[in-house]
């Protein structure tokens, strides 16, 4: 009994004060920092390589800080749940981290542009900011393309990642996701910046503009005979494997092949390249620097 009292006294007098204390809503709590990585998600096993790569880099950069995951796509989460894998939404992940006593959380968006998914993420985070007994500080790291500087870094990385066999007169066609959100303009901005370095690199989208029809017209106007098709999405998932590289009549490969352009497909997501992952990690570093200790 006496021993127990001494232990408690020791803890109260010496150990506890040595933890930094985070003031919040009337209680002082020990600082507990965490990272939440947020992706759109993918149900494809092949896509996991991208997510693993990012997670490893985050853990390497911030040793001893727990890394949690959330997927923003409810469709993907439902699909995965049916297969027995349970991924959290952003709200569930934050609620769990709150319950686990995290006081400081840096969230890194693994989205490509600041579109709807990113917007929703920011709105969810706002809802968590004023919770009693909640996470004291939450900072959101920016998606891949968030500034002109990011565009220039992505341009350099893309040019570096082009298969070495490709000749200058052959085209490189990147497939972005695309959206009705105004941030869709980043794809055209990326193409503009890429073409200043290499006029035969093109950026199209599946669900926004430029469309594959626009890209086909640009390629035929330049009398291009061969193109490398490369996904510009974090994972080489459903869109890359079917809409881009699939054998269906309206896939990008079929569309360009019918126009007399020979296609070579590369099935690798942007998050499989370290030079692109590093840009996300830089954004996470900036978010961590904003987390007040
Ligand atoms: Co889609």
Short mmCIF file of C-alpha atoms in Angstrom, two decimals, residues 12-273:
data_model
loop_
_atom_site.label_atom_id
_atom_site.label_comp_id
_atom_site.label_asym_id
_atom_site.label_seq_id
_atom_site.Cartn_x
_atom_site.Cartn_y
_atom_site.Cartn_z
CA UNK A 12 2.21 13.27 -9.77
CA UNK A 13 5.32 15.16 -8.65
CA UNK A 14 7.88 14.21 -11.24
CA UNK A 15 6.62 12.30 -14.24
CA UNK A 16 3.37 14.05 -15.14
CA UNK A 17 4.70 17.63 -15.05
CA UNK A 18 7.39 16.61 -17.51
CA UNK A 19 4.74 16.06 -20.19
CA UNK A 20 3.80 19.17 -22.09
CA UNK A 21 0.24 19.98 -21.22
CA UNK A 22 -2.35 20.96 -23.75
CA UNK A 23 -4.94 23.33 -22.31
CA UNK A 24 -8.41 22.73 -23.59
CA UNK A 25 -11.94 23.25 -22.37
CA UNK A 26 -11.03 23.47 -18.73
CA UNK A 27 -8.84 20.37 -18.58
CA UNK A 28 -5.14 19.98 -19.05
CA UNK A 29 -4.27 16.99 -21.17
CA UNK A 30 -0.96 15.53 -22.20
CA UNK A 31 -0.01 16.38 -25.77
CA UNK A 32 -0.65 13.46 -28.11
CA UNK A 33 0.18 14.05 -31.75
CA UNK A 34 -1.15 12.03 -34.64
CA UNK A 35 -1.26 11.96 -38.41
CA UNK A 36 -4.35 11.18 -40.45
CA UNK A 37 -3.79 10.30 -44.10
CA UNK A 38 -6.87 10.87 -46.21
CA UNK A 39 -7.28 9.40 -49.69
CA UNK A 40 -10.24 8.96 -52.00
CA UNK A 41 -9.57 5.25 -51.62
CA UNK A 42 -9.48 2.27 -53.93
CA UNK A 43 -10.97 -1.20 -53.72
CA UNK A 44 -8.27 -2.68 -55.95
CA UNK A 45 -5.60 -4.76 -54.33
CA UNK A 46 -3.04 -3.46 -56.87
CA UNK A 47 -3.67 0.08 -55.61
CA UNK A 48 -2.50 -0.72 -52.09
CA UNK A 49 1.12 -0.34 -53.18
CA UNK A 50 0.53 3.42 -53.56
CA UNK A 51 -0.97 3.80 -50.09
CA UNK A 52 1.74 1.68 -48.48
CA UNK A 53 4.40 3.82 -50.10
CA UNK A 54 2.91 7.05 -48.72
CA UNK A 55 2.42 5.55 -45.26
CA UNK A 56 6.02 4.37 -45.12
CA UNK A 57 7.32 7.81 -46.12
CA UNK A 58 5.12 9.51 -43.52
CA UNK A 59 6.31 7.13 -40.78
CA UNK A 60 9.92 7.58 -41.83
CA UNK A 61 9.60 11.37 -41.73
CA UNK A 62 7.71 11.53 -38.43
CA UNK A 63 9.04 8.75 -36.28
CA UNK A 64 6.94 7.85 -33.21
CA UNK A 65 3.85 9.68 -34.48
CA UNK A 66 0.96 7.26 -35.07
CA UNK A 67 -0.41 7.26 -38.62
CA UNK A 68 -4.13 6.67 -39.17
CA UNK A 69 -6.12 6.35 -42.42
CA UNK A 70 -9.43 7.53 -43.78
CA UNK A 71 -11.04 7.13 -47.22
CA UNK A 72 -13.36 9.87 -48.44
CA UNK A 73 -15.28 7.67 -50.90
CA UNK A 74 -18.27 6.00 -49.26
CA UNK A 75 -18.73 3.74 -52.30
CA UNK A 76 -15.19 2.39 -51.92
CA UNK A 77 -15.65 1.96 -48.15
CA UNK A 78 -18.85 -0.03 -48.70
CA UNK A 79 -17.20 -2.18 -51.37
CA UNK A 80 -14.26 -2.91 -49.07
CA UNK A 81 -16.53 -3.64 -46.09
CA UNK A 82 -18.24 -6.37 -48.14
CA UNK A 83 -14.79 -7.92 -48.63
CA UNK A 84 -14.17 -7.69 -44.87
CA UNK A 85 -11.86 -4.66 -44.82
CA UNK A 86 -13.14 -1.75 -42.78
CA UNK A 87 -11.87 1.71 -43.61
CA UNK A 88 -12.94 4.80 -41.70
CA UNK A 89 -14.54 7.92 -43.10
CA UNK A 90 -12.85 11.17 -42.06
CA UNK A 91 -15.52 11.78 -39.40
CA UNK A 92 -15.17 8.28 -37.93
CA UNK A 93 -11.37 8.44 -37.98
CA UNK A 94 -11.38 11.80 -36.19
CA UNK A 95 -13.96 10.62 -33.66
CA UNK A 96 -11.82 7.58 -32.88
CA UNK A 97 -8.68 9.69 -32.56
CA UNK A 98 -10.58 12.05 -30.28
CA UNK A 99 -11.60 9.13 -28.06
CA UNK A 100 -8.01 7.90 -28.02
CA UNK A 101 -6.93 11.24 -26.57
CA UNK A 102 -5.17 12.80 -29.55
CA UNK A 103 -4.76 16.51 -28.90
CA UNK A 104 -2.91 17.48 -32.10
CA UNK A 105 -3.71 15.99 -35.48
CA UNK A 106 -2.14 16.80 -38.84
CA UNK A 107 -4.34 15.59 -41.67
CA UNK A 108 -2.73 15.06 -45.05
CA UNK A 109 -5.00 15.10 -48.07
CA UNK A 110 -3.72 12.67 -50.67
CA UNK A 111 -6.02 14.13 -53.29
CA UNK A 112 -4.55 15.52 -56.48
CA UNK A 113 -6.46 18.80 -56.69
CA UNK A 114 -8.49 20.95 -54.28
CA UNK A 115 -11.79 19.60 -55.59
CA UNK A 116 -14.97 18.44 -53.94
CA UNK A 117 -13.37 15.62 -51.92
CA UNK A 118 -10.90 18.07 -50.40
CA UNK A 119 -13.65 20.62 -49.77
CA UNK A 120 -15.70 18.02 -47.89
CA UNK A 121 -12.63 17.07 -45.85
CA UNK A 122 -12.13 20.69 -44.76
CA UNK A 123 -15.83 21.01 -43.83
CA UNK A 124 -15.67 17.84 -41.71
CA UNK A 125 -12.54 19.10 -39.96
CA UNK A 126 -14.30 22.40 -39.15
CA UNK A 127 -17.09 20.46 -37.48
CA UNK A 128 -14.51 18.77 -35.22
CA UNK A 129 -12.71 21.96 -34.28
CA UNK A 130 -15.02 23.07 -31.49
CA UNK A 131 -15.87 19.78 -29.84
CA UNK A 132 -15.72 19.76 -26.05
CA UNK A 133 -12.90 17.44 -24.95
CA UNK A 134 -11.99 17.34 -28.62
CA UNK A 135 -8.77 17.51 -30.56
CA UNK A 136 -7.22 20.86 -29.63
CA UNK A 137 -5.43 21.46 -32.90
CA UNK A 138 -6.22 20.09 -36.33
CA UNK A 139 -4.33 21.24 -39.41
CA UNK A 140 -5.02 20.08 -42.96
CA UNK A 141 -2.12 19.59 -45.39
CA UNK A 142 -2.73 20.66 -48.99
CA UNK A 143 -3.44 18.31 -51.91
CA UNK A 144 -0.76 17.64 -54.53
CA UNK A 145 -1.53 20.56 -56.84
CA UNK A 146 -2.23 23.57 -54.64
CA UNK A 147 0.07 26.31 -55.94
CA UNK A 148 2.19 27.30 -58.93
CA UNK A 149 5.21 25.98 -57.01
CA UNK A 150 3.48 22.60 -56.67
CA UNK A 151 2.73 22.57 -60.39
CA UNK A 152 6.40 23.18 -61.16
CA UNK A 153 7.51 20.40 -58.80
CA UNK A 154 4.96 17.99 -60.30
CA UNK A 155 6.09 18.93 -63.81
CA UNK A 156 9.70 18.10 -62.93
CA UNK A 157 8.66 14.79 -61.36
CA UNK A 158 6.45 13.76 -64.29
CA UNK A 159 9.20 14.50 -66.82
CA UNK A 160 11.59 12.46 -64.72
CA UNK A 161 9.18 9.52 -64.54
CA UNK A 162 8.52 9.18 -68.29
CA UNK A 163 9.79 5.80 -69.56
CA UNK A 164 13.31 6.34 -70.90
CA UNK A 165 12.49 4.57 -74.18
CA UNK A 166 10.05 7.30 -75.21
CA UNK A 167 11.28 9.49 -78.07
CA UNK A 168 10.59 13.25 -78.14
CA UNK A 169 8.25 13.01 -81.14
CA UNK A 170 6.12 10.45 -79.28
CA UNK A 171 3.39 11.79 -77.02
CA UNK A 172 2.89 11.29 -73.32
CA UNK A 173 -0.81 11.40 -72.43
CA UNK A 174 -1.63 11.69 -68.75
CA UNK A 175 -5.06 10.70 -67.45
CA UNK A 176 -6.29 12.88 -64.61
CA UNK A 177 -9.59 12.24 -62.85
CA UNK A 178 -11.31 15.56 -63.57
CA UNK A 179 -14.33 17.12 -61.92
CA UNK A 180 -17.15 19.65 -62.37
CA UNK A 181 -15.49 21.61 -59.51
CA UNK A 182 -13.62 24.77 -60.62
CA UNK A 183 -10.35 23.21 -59.41
CA UNK A 184 -10.55 21.15 -62.62
CA UNK A 185 -8.65 24.08 -64.20
CA UNK A 186 -5.49 22.72 -62.55
CA UNK A 187 -5.28 20.00 -65.22
CA UNK A 188 -5.08 22.52 -68.06
CA UNK A 189 -2.63 24.58 -66.02
CA UNK A 190 -0.50 21.48 -65.51
CA UNK A 191 -0.54 20.74 -69.26
CA UNK A 192 0.46 24.35 -70.04
CA UNK A 193 3.43 24.11 -67.67
CA UNK A 194 4.42 20.65 -68.95
CA UNK A 195 4.34 21.76 -72.59
CA UNK A 196 6.68 24.65 -71.89
CA UNK A 197 9.27 21.95 -71.09
CA UNK A 198 8.15 19.25 -73.52
CA UNK A 199 5.50 20.13 -76.14
CA UNK A 200 4.37 16.52 -76.60
CA UNK A 201 3.03 15.95 -73.10
CA UNK A 202 -0.76 16.16 -72.77
CA UNK A 203 -3.15 16.06 -69.82
CA UNK A 204 -6.72 14.83 -70.22
CA UNK A 205 -9.38 13.82 -67.69
CA UNK A 206 -12.03 11.12 -67.35
CA UNK A 207 -14.72 13.22 -65.70
CA UNK A 208 -13.79 16.81 -66.55
CA UNK A 209 -12.01 18.73 -69.30
CA UNK A 210 -9.89 18.41 -71.41
CA UNK A 211 -11.63 15.23 -72.55
CA UNK A 212 -10.03 12.43 -74.53
CA UNK A 213 -11.67 13.88 -77.68
CA UNK A 214 -9.76 17.14 -77.11
CA UNK A 215 -6.52 15.24 -76.62
CA UNK A 216 -7.10 13.11 -79.72
CA UNK A 217 -7.60 16.27 -81.79
CA UNK A 218 -4.37 17.76 -80.43
CA UNK A 219 -2.41 14.59 -81.18
CA UNK A 220 -3.74 14.25 -84.74
CA UNK A 221 -3.10 17.96 -85.43
CA UNK A 222 0.52 17.28 -84.51
CA UNK A 223 0.58 14.06 -86.58
CA UNK A 224 1.68 12.04 -83.58
CA UNK A 225 1.97 8.32 -84.28
CA UNK A 226 2.69 6.87 -80.86
CA UNK A 227 1.60 7.77 -77.32
CA UNK A 228 2.42 6.62 -73.81
CA UNK A 229 -0.75 6.53 -71.68
CA UNK A 230 -0.01 7.17 -68.03
CA UNK A 231 -2.45 7.67 -65.12
CA UNK A 232 -2.26 10.98 -63.28
CA UNK A 233 -4.05 9.67 -60.18
CA UNK A 234 -2.49 8.51 -56.94
CA UNK A 235 -3.42 4.91 -57.73
CA UNK A 236 -3.61 2.95 -60.95
CA UNK A 237 -7.11 1.73 -60.09
CA UNK A 238 -10.35 1.26 -61.97
CA UNK A 239 -10.08 4.36 -64.20
CA UNK A 240 -6.50 3.59 -65.24
CA UNK A 241 -7.13 -0.10 -65.89
CA UNK A 242 -10.50 0.24 -67.61
CA UNK A 243 -11.16 3.78 -68.89
CA UNK A 244 -7.56 4.33 -69.94
CA UNK A 245 -6.00 0.96 -70.74
CA UNK A 246 -9.10 -1.25 -71.19
CA UNK A 247 -10.13 -2.97 -74.42
CA UNK A 248 -13.65 -1.45 -74.50
CA UNK A 249 -14.53 0.58 -77.54
CA UNK A 250 -14.49 3.92 -75.72
CA UNK A 251 -11.33 3.48 -73.64
CA UNK A 252 -8.52 5.97 -74.27
CA UNK A 253 -6.40 3.21 -75.75
CA UNK A 254 -9.14 2.21 -78.21
CA UNK A 255 -10.00 5.83 -79.08
CA UNK A 256 -6.42 6.72 -79.93
CA UNK A 257 -5.65 3.41 -81.62
CA UNK A 258 -8.62 3.98 -83.96
CA UNK A 259 -7.14 7.39 -84.78
CA UNK A 260 -3.96 5.65 -85.95
CA UNK A 261 -1.94 6.29 -82.80
CA UNK A 262 -0.03 3.36 -81.35
CA UNK A 263 -0.51 3.20 -77.57
CA UNK A 264 1.81 2.04 -74.82
CA UNK A 265 0.21 1.93 -71.38
CA UNK A 266 1.96 2.44 -68.06
CA UNK A 267 -0.07 1.19 -65.09
CA UNK A 268 1.52 3.03 -62.21
CA UNK A 269 -0.20 5.56 -59.93
CA UNK A 270 1.51 8.84 -59.04
CA UNK A 271 1.90 7.68 -55.43
CA UNK A 272 4.18 4.88 -56.61
CA UNK A 273 6.80 7.47 -57.53
#
